[in-house]
Amino acid sequence: RHQPGGISADKNRDQLMEKATIFPATGMPDKSWWRALWPDPESVIRSMLIQPGMIVTDLGCGDGYFTASIARQVGQGRVIAVDLDPVMLDQAKVVCASLKNCDWLLGNAMELHLLLHDLVDYVLIANTFHGAPDKTELAREIGRVLKSKGRLAIINWYPLPREETVILGKPRGPATALRMSPEQTEAAVEPAGYKLEKRVEFPPYHYGAIFLRTN
């Protein structure tokens, strides 16, 4: 039984808990500079070894900027877009409205195995891995939904000082302290049962790391 004001207190606590599950510094950026930084998302997706027929999870899909490109690339396959923010997920649905091979899941990346009913070929995390509170545990959770020899791919900002990553005249991206080198990304992911398959360069400020599940 709630004391007077107890419902409000519970609601506030739930809101705080929900905010705690959102990776810090991973909000969806302004579309103008995001498109300036990623003018050709189709080529990004092709270079990340996403192939026709795959079942791909776009984890932390945001407003669907890469989701649509994944859907076109997999063709007869499917893309499962996952995000914790219902507003972002609604925006992604609009971006992908003409595509018929998209599924949408609202939920926490750290509970991915509870959201997906079947194993997938590939999980992409674009520009949010740096904010994961426990990166190795996140990689381990992703491993629970990957098929044997499935791939986990991460697109990250290079660890350049934020004041040096200028787009449309302003510093952009996460705080300098949150950025990760490729070696740091590998050190976080490989203990969860992966090996690096390929590294991809995305000038001027990003790299991609593609890992194969080994267990």
Coordinates of N, CA and C in Angstrom, one line a residue:
R1 N 0.9 -1.2 0.0 CA 0.0 0.0 0.0 C 0.9 1.2 0.0
H2 N 0.6 2.2 -0.9 CA 1.4 3.4 -1.0 C 1.0 4.4 0.1
Q3 N 2.0 5.0 0.7 CA 1.7 6.2 1.5 C 1.4 7.3 0.6
P4 N 0.8 8.4 1.2 CA 0.5 9.6 0.4 C 1.7 10.1 -0.3
G5 N 1.5 10.3 -1.6 CA 2.7 10.7 -2.5 C 3.5 9.5 -2.9
G6 N 3.2 8.3 -2.5 CA 4.0 7.2 -2.9 C 4.0 6.8 -4.4
I7 N 2.9 7.0 -5.1 CA 2.8 6.7 -6.5 C 3.8 7.7 -7.2
S8 N 3.7 8.9 -6.9 CA 4.6 9.9 -7.5 C 6.1 9.5 -7.2
A9 N 6.4 9.1 -6.0 CA 7.8 8.7 -5.7 C 8.2 7.5 -6.5
D10 N 7.3 6.5 -6.6 CA 7.6 5.4 -7.4 C 7.9 5.7 -8.9
K11 N 7.0 6.6 -9.4 CA 7.2 7.1 -10.8 C 8.5 7.8 -11.0
N12 N 8.9 8.6 -10.1 CA 10.2 9.3 -10.2 C 11.3 8.3 -10.1
R13 N 11.2 7.3 -9.2 CA 12.3 6.3 -9.1 C 12.4 5.5 -10.4
D14 N 11.2 5.2 -11.0 CA 11.3 4.4 -12.3 C 11.9 5.2 -13.4
Q15 N 11.6 6.5 -13.4 CA 12.2 7.4 -14.4 C 13.7 7.5 -14.3
L16 N 14.1 7.6 -13.0 CA 15.6 7.7 -12.8 C 16.3 6.4 -13.2
M17 N 15.6 5.2 -12.9 CA 16.2 3.9 -13.3 C 16.2 3.8 -14.8
E18 N 15.2 4.3 -15.5 CA 15.2 4.2 -17.0 C 16.3 5.1 -17.5
K19 N 16.5 6.3 -17.0 CA 17.6 7.1 -17.5 C 18.9 6.5 -17.3
A20 N 19.1 5.7 -16.2 CA 20.4 5.1 -15.9 C 20.7 4.0 -16.9
T21 N 19.7 3.5 -17.6 CA 20.0 2.4 -18.6 C 20.4 3.0 -20.0
I22 N 20.2 4.3 -20.1 CA 20.6 5.0 -21.4 C 22.1 5.3 -21.3
F23 N 22.8 4.8 -22.4 CA 24.2 5.1 -22.4 C 24.5 6.6 -22.4
P24 N 25.4 7.1 -21.5 CA 25.7 8.5 -21.5 C 26.3 9.0 -22.8
A25 N 26.0 10.2 -23.1 CA 26.5 10.9 -24.3 C 26.2 10.2 -25.6
T26 N 25.1 9.5 -25.7 CA 24.7 8.8 -26.9 C 23.4 9.3 -27.5
G27 N 23.0 10.5 -27.2 CA 21.7 11.0 -27.8 C 21.9 11.2 -29.3
M28 N 20.8 11.2 -30.0 CA 20.8 11.3 -31.5 C 21.2 12.8 -31.8
P29 N 22.2 13.0 -32.6 CA 22.7 14.3 -32.9 C 21.8 15.0 -33.9
D30 N 22.0 16.3 -34.1 CA 21.3 17.1 -35.0 C 21.5 16.6 -36.4
K31 N 20.4 16.5 -37.2 CA 20.5 15.8 -38.5 C 21.4 16.5 -39.5
S32 N 21.5 17.8 -39.4 CA 22.3 18.6 -40.4 C 23.7 18.2 -40.3
W33 N 24.3 18.2 -39.1 CA 25.8 17.8 -39.1 C 25.9 16.3 -39.2
W34 N 24.9 15.5 -38.8 CA 25.1 14.0 -38.9 C 25.1 13.6 -40.4
R35 N 24.3 14.3 -41.2 CA 24.4 14.0 -42.6 C 25.6 14.5 -43.3
A36 N 26.2 15.6 -42.7 CA 27.4 16.1 -43.3 C 28.6 15.1 -42.9
L37 N 28.5 14.5 -41.8 CA 29.5 13.6 -41.4 C 29.4 12.2 -42.1
W38 N 28.1 11.8 -42.3 CA 27.9 10.5 -42.9 C 27.0 10.7 -44.2
P39 N 27.6 11.3 -45.3 CA 26.8 11.6 -46.5 C 26.4 10.4 -47.3
D40 N 27.1 9.2 -47.1 CA 26.8 8.1 -47.9 C 26.6 6.8 -47.0
P41 N 25.5 6.7 -46.2 CA 25.4 5.6 -45.3 C 25.3 4.3 -46.0
E42 N 24.9 4.2 -47.3 CA 24.9 3.0 -48.0 C 26.3 2.4 -48.1
S43 N 27.3 3.2 -48.4 CA 28.7 2.7 -48.6 C 29.2 2.2 -47.2
V44 N 28.8 2.9 -46.1 CA 29.3 2.5 -44.8 C 28.8 1.1 -44.5
I45 N 27.5 0.8 -44.8 CA 26.9 -0.5 -44.5 C 27.6 -1.5 -45.4
R46 N 27.8 -1.3 -46.6 CA 28.4 -2.3 -47.5 C 29.8 -2.6 -47.0
S47 N 30.6 -1.6 -46.5 CA 32.0 -1.9 -46.1 C 32.0 -2.6 -44.8
M48 N 30.9 -2.7 -44.1 CA 30.9 -3.4 -42.8 C 30.5 -4.9 -42.9
L49 N 30.6 -5.5 -44.1 CA 30.3 -6.9 -44.3 C 28.9 -7.3 -44.1
I50 N 28.0 -6.4 -44.1 CA 26.5 -6.7 -44.1 C 26.1 -7.2 -45.5
Q51 N 25.6 -8.4 -45.5 CA 25.3 -9.1 -46.8 C 23.9 -9.4 -47.1
P52 N 23.5 -9.5 -48.3 CA 22.1 -9.8 -48.6 C 21.6 -11.1 -47.9
G53 N 20.4 -11.1 -47.5 CA 19.9 -12.3 -46.8 C 20.1 -12.4 -45.3
M54 N 21.0 -11.5 -44.8 CA 21.2 -11.6 -43.3 C 20.1 -11.1 -42.5
I55 N 20.0 -11.6 -41.3 CA 19.2 -11.0 -40.2 C 20.1 -10.1 -39.3
V56 N 19.9 -8.8 -39.4 CA 20.8 -7.9 -38.7 C 20.0 -7.1 -37.6
T57 N 20.6 -7.0 -36.5 CA 20.0 -6.1 -35.4 C 20.8 -4.8 -35.4
D58 N 20.1 -3.7 -35.6 CA 20.6 -2.4 -35.5 C 20.4 -1.9 -34.0
L59 N 21.4 -2.1 -33.2 CA 21.2 -1.9 -31.7 C 21.5 -0.5 -31.4
G60 N 20.5 0.2 -30.8 CA 20.6 1.6 -30.6 C 20.4 2.4 -31.9
C61 N 19.3 2.1 -32.6 CA 19.1 2.5 -34.0 C 18.8 4.0 -34.1
G62 N 18.5 4.7 -33.0 CA 18.2 6.1 -33.1 C 17.1 6.4 -34.0
D63 N 17.3 7.4 -34.9 CA 16.2 7.8 -35.8 C 16.2 7.1 -37.1
G64 N 17.0 5.9 -37.2 CA 16.9 5.1 -38.3 C 17.9 5.4 -39.5
Y65 N 18.8 6.3 -39.2 CA 19.7 6.8 -40.3 C 20.4 5.6 -40.9
F66 N 21.0 4.7 -40.2 CA 21.6 3.5 -40.7 C 20.7 2.4 -41.0
T67 N 19.6 2.4 -40.2 CA 18.6 1.2 -40.4 C 18.1 1.1 -41.8
A68 N 17.8 2.2 -42.4 CA 17.2 2.1 -43.8 C 18.3 1.6 -44.7
S69 N 19.5 2.0 -44.6 CA 20.6 1.4 -45.4 C 20.8 -0.1 -45.2
I70 N 20.7 -0.5 -44.0 CA 20.8 -1.9 -43.7 C 19.7 -2.7 -44.3
A71 N 18.5 -2.2 -44.2 CA 17.3 -2.8 -44.8 C 17.5 -3.0 -46.3
R72 N 18.0 -2.0 -47.0 CA 18.2 -2.1 -48.5 C 19.3 -3.1 -48.8
Q73 N 20.3 -3.1 -47.9 CA 21.5 -4.0 -48.2 C 21.1 -5.5 -48.0
V74 N 20.3 -5.8 -47.0 CA 20.0 -7.2 -46.7 C 18.9 -7.8 -47.7
G75 N 18.2 -6.9 -48.3 CA 17.2 -7.4 -49.3 C 16.2 -8.3 -48.8
Q76 N 16.3 -9.6 -49.1 CA 15.3 -10.5 -48.6 C 15.5 -10.9 -47.2
G77 N 16.6 -10.4 -46.6 CA 16.8 -10.6 -45.1 C 15.9 -9.7 -44.3
R78 N 16.3 -9.4 -43.0 CA 15.6 -8.5 -42.2 C 16.5 -7.7 -41.3
V79 N 16.0 -6.5 -41.0 CA 16.7 -5.7 -40.0 C 15.8 -5.6 -38.8
I80 N 16.3 -5.8 -37.6 CA 15.6 -5.6 -36.3 C 16.2 -4.4 -35.6
A81 N 15.4 -3.3 -35.6 CA 15.9 -2.1 -35.0 C 15.5 -2.0 -33.5
V82 N 16.5 -1.8 -32.7 CA 16.2 -1.8 -31.2 C 16.7 -0.4 -30.6
D83 N 15.8 0.2 -29.8 CA 16.2 1.4 -29.1 C 15.4 1.5 -27.8
L84 N 16.0 2.2 -26.9 CA 15.3 2.4 -25.6 C 14.3 3.6 -25.6
D85 N 14.5 4.4 -26.6 CA 13.8 5.7 -26.7 C 12.6 5.5 -27.6
P86 N 11.4 5.6 -27.2 CA 10.2 5.4 -28.1 C 10.1 6.5 -29.1
V87 N 10.5 7.7 -28.8 CA 10.4 8.8 -29.7 C 11.4 8.5 -30.9
M88 N 12.6 8.1 -30.6 CA 13.6 7.7 -31.7 C 13.0 6.6 -32.5
L89 N 12.4 5.6 -31.9 CA 11.9 4.5 -32.6 C 10.8 4.9 -33.6
D90 N 10.0 5.8 -33.1 CA 8.9 6.3 -34.0 C 9.5 7.0 -35.2
Q91 N 10.5 7.8 -35.0 CA 11.2 8.5 -36.1 C 11.8 7.5 -37.0
A92 N 12.4 6.5 -36.5 CA 13.0 5.5 -37.4 C 12.0 4.8 -38.3
K93 N 10.8 4.5 -37.7 CA 9.7 3.9 -38.4 C 9.3 4.8 -39.6
V94 N 9.3 6.1 -39.4 CA 8.9 7.0 -40.5 C 10.0 6.9 -41.6
V95 N 11.3 7.0 -41.2 CA 12.4 6.9 -42.2 C 12.3 5.6 -43.0
C96 N 11.9 4.5 -42.4 CA 11.9 3.2 -43.1 C 10.5 2.8 -43.5
A97 N 9.6 3.8 -43.6 CA 8.2 3.4 -43.9 C 8.0 2.7 -45.2
S98 N 8.8 3.0 -46.2 CA 8.7 2.3 -47.5 C 9.3 1.0 -47.6
L99 N 10.0 0.6 -46.5 CA 10.8 -0.7 -46.5 C 10.0 -1.7 -45.8
K100 N 9.9 -2.9 -46.3 CA 9.0 -4.0 -45.8 C 9.8 -5.0 -45.0
N101 N 11.0 -4.9 -44.7 CA 11.8 -5.9 -44.1 C 12.4 -5.4 -42.7
C102 N 11.6 -4.5 -42.1 CA 12.1 -4.0 -40.8 C 11.2 -4.4 -39.7
D103 N 11.8 -4.7 -38.5 CA 11.0 -5.0 -37.3 C 11.5 -4.0 -36.2
W104 N 10.7 -3.7 -35.2 CA 11.0 -2.7 -34.3 C 10.8 -3.2 -32.9
L105 N 11.8 -3.0 -32.0 CA 11.8 -3.4 -30.6 C 12.2 -2.3 -29.7
L106 N 11.3 -2.0 -28.7 CA 11.6 -1.0 -27.7 C 12.2 -1.8 -26.5
G107 N 13.4 -1.4 -26.1 CA 14.0 -2.1 -24.9 C 15.4 -1.8 -24.7
N108 N 15.9 -2.4 -23.7 CA 17.3 -2.2 -23.1 C 18.3 -3.1 -23.8
A109 N 19.4 -2.5 -24.3 CA 20.4 -3.3 -25.0 C 21.0 -4.4 -24.0
M110 N 21.0 -4.1 -22.7 CA 21.6 -5.0 -21.8 C 20.7 -6.2 -21.5
E111 N 19.5 -6.2 -22.1 CA 18.6 -7.3 -22.0 C 18.1 -7.8 -23.3
L112 N 19.1 -7.8 -24.3 CA 18.7 -8.1 -25.7 C 18.2 -9.5 -25.8
H113 N 18.7 -10.5 -25.1 CA 18.2 -11.8 -25.3 C 16.7 -12.0 -24.9
L114 N 16.2 -11.1 -24.1 CA 14.8 -11.1 -23.7 C 13.9 -10.5 -24.8
L115 N 14.5 -9.7 -25.6 CA 13.8 -9.0 -26.7 C 13.7 -9.9 -28.0
L116 N 14.7 -10.5 -28.3 CA 14.8 -11.3 -29.6 C 14.4 -12.7 -29.4
H117 N 13.5 -13.2 -30.3 CA 13.0 -14.6 -30.1 C 13.9 -15.6 -30.9
D118 N 14.7 -15.1 -31.9 CA 15.5 -16.0 -32.7 C 16.9 -15.4 -32.8
L119 N 17.9 -16.2 -33.0 CA 19.3 -15.8 -33.2 C 19.4 -15.0 -34.5
V120 N 20.4 -14.1 -34.5 CA 20.6 -13.2 -35.7 C 22.0 -13.5 -36.2
D121 N 22.3 -13.0 -37.4 CA 23.6 -13.1 -38.1 C 24.5 -12.0 -37.6
Y122 N 24.0 -10.9 -37.3 CA 24.9 -9.7 -37.2 C 24.2 -8.7 -36.3
V123 N 25.0 -8.0 -35.4 CA 24.6 -6.9 -34.6 C 25.5 -5.7 -34.9
L124 N 24.9 -4.6 -35.2 CA 25.6 -3.4 -35.4 C 25.4 -2.4 -34.3
I125 N 26.4 -1.8 -33.7 CA 26.3 -0.7 -32.7 C 27.1 0.5 -33.3
A126 N 26.4 1.5 -33.8 CA 27.0 2.6 -34.4 C 26.9 3.8 -33.5
N127 N 28.1 4.3 -33.1 CA 28.3 5.5 -32.4 C 27.7 5.6 -31.0
T128 N 27.5 4.4 -30.4 CA 27.0 4.4 -29.0 C 27.8 3.5 -28.0
F129 N 28.6 2.7 -28.6 CA 29.4 1.7 -27.7 C 30.2 2.5 -26.6
H130 N 30.7 3.6 -27.0 CA 31.5 4.4 -26.0 C 30.8 4.7 -24.7
G131 N 29.5 4.8 -24.8 CA 28.7 5.1 -23.6 C 28.3 4.0 -22.8
A132 N 28.5 2.7 -23.2 CA 28.0 1.6 -22.4 C 28.7 1.5 -21.1
P133 N 28.0 1.4 -20.0 CA 28.6 1.3 -18.7 C 29.6 0.2 -18.5
D134 N 29.2 -1.0 -19.0 CA 30.0 -2.2 -19.0 C 30.1 -2.8 -20.4
K135 N 31.1 -2.4 -21.1 CA 31.3 -2.8 -22.5 C 31.4 -4.3 -22.7
T136 N 32.2 -4.9 -21.9 CA 32.4 -6.4 -22.0 C 31.1 -7.1 -21.8
E137 N 30.4 -6.7 -20.8 CA 29.1 -7.3 -20.5 C 28.1 -7.1 -21.6
L138 N 28.1 -5.9 -22.2 CA 27.3 -5.7 -23.4 C 27.6 -6.7 -24.5
A139 N 28.9 -6.8 -24.8 CA 29.4 -7.7 -25.8 C 29.0 -9.1 -25.5
R140 N 29.0 -9.5 -24.2 CA 28.6 -10.9 -23.8 C 27.1 -11.1 -24.0
E141 N 26.3 -10.0 -23.7 CA 24.9 -10.1 -23.9 C 24.6 -10.3 -25.4
I142 N 25.3 -9.5 -26.2 CA 25.0 -9.7 -27.7 C 25.4 -11.1 -28.2
G143 N 26.4 -11.7 -27.6 CA 26.8 -13.0 -27.9 C 25.7 -14.0 -27.7
R144 N 24.8 -13.7 -26.8 CA 23.7 -14.6 -26.5 C 22.6 -14.7 -27.6
V145 N 22.6 -13.7 -28.5 CA 21.6 -13.6 -29.6 C 22.3 -13.9 -31.0
L146 N 23.6 -14.1 -31.0 CA 24.3 -14.3 -32.3 C 24.3 -15.8 -32.6
K147 N 24.2 -16.0 -33.9 CA 24.4 -17.4 -34.4 C 25.9 -17.7 -34.3
S148 N 26.2 -19.0 -34.4 CA 27.6 -19.4 -34.4 C 28.3 -18.7 -35.6
K149 N 29.5 -18.1 -35.3 CA 30.2 -17.3 -36.3 C 29.5 -16.1 -36.7
G150 N 28.5 -15.6 -35.9 CA 27.9 -14.4 -36.2 C 28.8 -13.2 -35.9
R151 N 28.4 -12.0 -36.3 CA 29.3 -10.9 -36.2 C 28.7 -9.8 -35.3
L152 N 29.6 -9.2 -34.6 CA 29.3 -7.9 -33.8 C 30.2 -6.9 -34.4
A153 N 29.6 -5.8 -34.9 CA 30.3 -4.7 -35.5 C 30.0 -3.4 -34.7
I154 N 31.1 -2.6 -34.6 CA 31.1 -1.4 -33.8 C 31.6 -0.3 -34.6
I155 N 30.9 0.8 -34.7 CA 31.5 2.1 -35.3 C 31.7 3.1 -34.2
N156 N 32.9 3.5 -34.1 CA 33.3 4.4 -32.9 C 34.1 5.6 -33.4
W157 N 34.0 6.7 -32.6 CA 34.8 7.8 -32.8 C 36.3 7.5 -32.4
Y158 N 37.3 7.9 -33.2 CA 38.7 7.8 -32.8 C 38.8 8.7 -31.5
P159 N 39.8 8.4 -30.7 CA 40.0 9.2 -29.4 C 40.8 10.5 -29.7
L160 N 40.3 11.3 -30.6 CA 40.8 12.6 -30.8 C 40.1 13.6 -29.8
P161 N 40.8 14.7 -29.4 CA 40.2 15.7 -28.6 C 39.0 16.2 -29.3
R162 N 37.9 16.4 -28.5 CA 36.6 16.8 -29.1 C 36.8 18.1 -29.9
E163 N 37.6 19.0 -29.4 CA 37.8 20.3 -30.1 C 38.4 20.1 -31.5
E164 N 39.0 18.9 -31.8 CA 39.5 18.7 -33.1 C 38.6 18.0 -34.0
T165 N 37.4 17.5 -33.6 CA 36.5 16.8 -34.4 C 35.4 17.8 -34.8
V166 N 35.7 18.7 -35.7 CA 34.9 19.8 -36.1 C 34.0 19.4 -37.3
I167 N 32.7 19.7 -37.3 CA 31.8 19.4 -38.4 C 30.9 20.6 -38.5
L168 N 30.8 21.2 -39.7 CA 30.0 22.4 -39.9 C 30.4 23.5 -38.9
G169 N 31.7 23.6 -38.6 CA 32.2 24.7 -37.9 C 32.1 24.6 -36.4
K170 N 31.7 23.4 -35.8 CA 31.6 23.3 -34.4 C 32.2 21.9 -34.0
P171 N 32.8 21.8 -32.8 CA 33.2 20.5 -32.3 C 32.0 19.6 -32.0
R172 N 32.1 18.4 -32.4 CA 31.0 17.4 -32.4 C 31.4 16.1 -31.7
G173 N 30.4 15.4 -31.3 CA 30.7 14.0 -30.8 C 30.8 14.0 -29.3
P174 N 31.1 12.8 -28.8 CA 31.1 12.6 -27.3 C 32.3 13.3 -26.7
A175 N 32.3 13.4 -25.4 CA 33.4 14.0 -24.6 C 34.7 13.2 -24.9
T176 N 35.8 13.9 -24.9 CA 37.1 13.3 -25.2 C 37.3 12.0 -24.4
A177 N 37.0 12.1 -23.1 CA 37.2 11.0 -22.1 C 36.5 9.8 -22.5
L178 N 35.4 9.9 -23.2 CA 34.6 8.7 -23.5 C 35.0 8.0 -24.8
R179 N 35.9 8.6 -25.6 CA 36.3 8.0 -26.9 C 37.3 6.9 -26.7
M180 N 37.2 6.0 -27.6 CA 38.0 4.7 -27.5 C 38.8 4.5 -28.7
S181 N 40.1 4.1 -28.5 CA 40.9 3.6 -29.6 C 40.5 2.3 -30.1
P182 N 40.8 1.9 -31.3 CA 40.5 0.5 -31.8 C 41.0 -0.5 -30.8
E183 N 42.2 -0.3 -30.2 CA 42.8 -1.3 -29.3 C 41.9 -1.4 -28.0
Q184 N 41.4 -0.3 -27.6 CA 40.5 -0.3 -26.4 C 39.2 -1.0 -26.7
T185 N 38.7 -0.8 -27.9 CA 37.5 -1.5 -28.3 C 37.7 -3.0 -28.3
E186 N 38.8 -3.4 -28.9 CA 39.2 -4.8 -29.0 C 39.3 -5.4 -27.6
A187 N 40.0 -4.7 -26.7 CA 40.2 -5.2 -25.3 C 38.9 -5.4 -24.6
A188 N 37.9 -4.6 -24.9 CA 36.6 -4.7 -24.3 C 35.8 -5.8 -24.8
V189 N 35.9 -6.1 -26.1 CA 35.0 -7.0 -26.8 C 35.5 -8.4 -26.8
E190 N 36.8 -8.6 -27.0 CA 37.4 -10.0 -27.2 C 37.2 -10.9 -26.0
P191 N 37.3 -10.4 -24.8 CA 37.1 -11.3 -23.6 C 35.7 -11.9 -23.5
A192 N 34.8 -11.3 -24.3 CA 33.4 -11.8 -24.2 C 33.2 -12.9 -25.3
G193 N 34.2 -13.4 -25.9 CA 34.1 -14.5 -26.9 C 34.1 -14.1 -28.3
Y194 N 35.0 -13.2 -28.7 CA 35.1 -12.7 -30.1 C 36.5 -12.6 -30.5
K195 N 36.7 -12.6 -31.8 CA 38.0 -12.2 -32.4 C 37.8 -11.2 -33.5
L196 N 38.7 -10.3 -33.6 CA 38.6 -9.2 -34.6 C 38.8 -9.8 -36.0
E197 N 37.8 -9.5 -36.8 CA 37.9 -10.0 -38.2 C 38.4 -8.9 -39.2
K198 N 38.0 -7.7 -39.0 CA 38.3 -6.6 -39.9 C 38.2 -5.3 -39.2
R199 N 39.0 -4.3 -39.6 CA 38.9 -3.0 -39.2 C 38.7 -2.1 -40.4
V200 N 37.8 -1.2 -40.3 CA 37.4 -0.3 -41.5 C 37.7 1.1 -41.1
E201 N 38.2 1.9 -42.0 CA 38.4 3.4 -41.7 C 37.3 4.2 -42.3
F202 N 36.8 5.1 -41.5 CA 35.7 6.0 -41.9 C 36.2 7.5 -41.7
P203 N 37.1 8.0 -42.6 CA 37.6 9.3 -42.4 C 36.4 10.4 -42.3
P204 N 36.6 11.5 -41.6 CA 37.9 11.8 -40.9 C 38.0 11.4 -39.5
Y205 N 36.9 10.9 -38.8 CA 37.0 10.7 -37.4 C 36.6 9.4 -36.8
H206 N 36.2 8.4 -37.7 CA 35.7 7.2 -37.2 C 36.4 6.0 -37.7
Y207 N 36.2 4.8 -37.0 CA 36.6 3.5 -37.5 C 35.5 2.5 -37.2
G208 N 35.6 1.4 -38.0 CA 34.7 0.3 -37.7 C 35.5 -0.9 -37.3
A209 N 35.0 -1.7 -36.3 CA 35.6 -2.9 -35.9 C 34.6 -4.0 -36.0
I210 N 34.9 -5.1 -36.8 CA 34.0 -6.2 -37.0 C 34.6 -7.4 -36.3
F211 N 33.8 -8.0 -35.4 CA 34.2 -9.2 -34.6 C 33.4 -10.4 -35.0
L212 N 34.1 -11.6 -35.0 CA 33.4 -12.8 -35.1 C 33.2 -13.5 -33.8
R213 N 32.0 -14.0 -33.5 CA 31.8 -14.7 -32.3 C 32.5 -16.1 -32.4
T214 N 33.2 -16.4 -31.3 CA 34.1 -17.6 -31.4 C 33.6 -18.7 -30.5
N215 N 32.5 -18.5 -29.7 CA 32.0 -19.6 -28.8 C 30.5 -19.7 -29.0

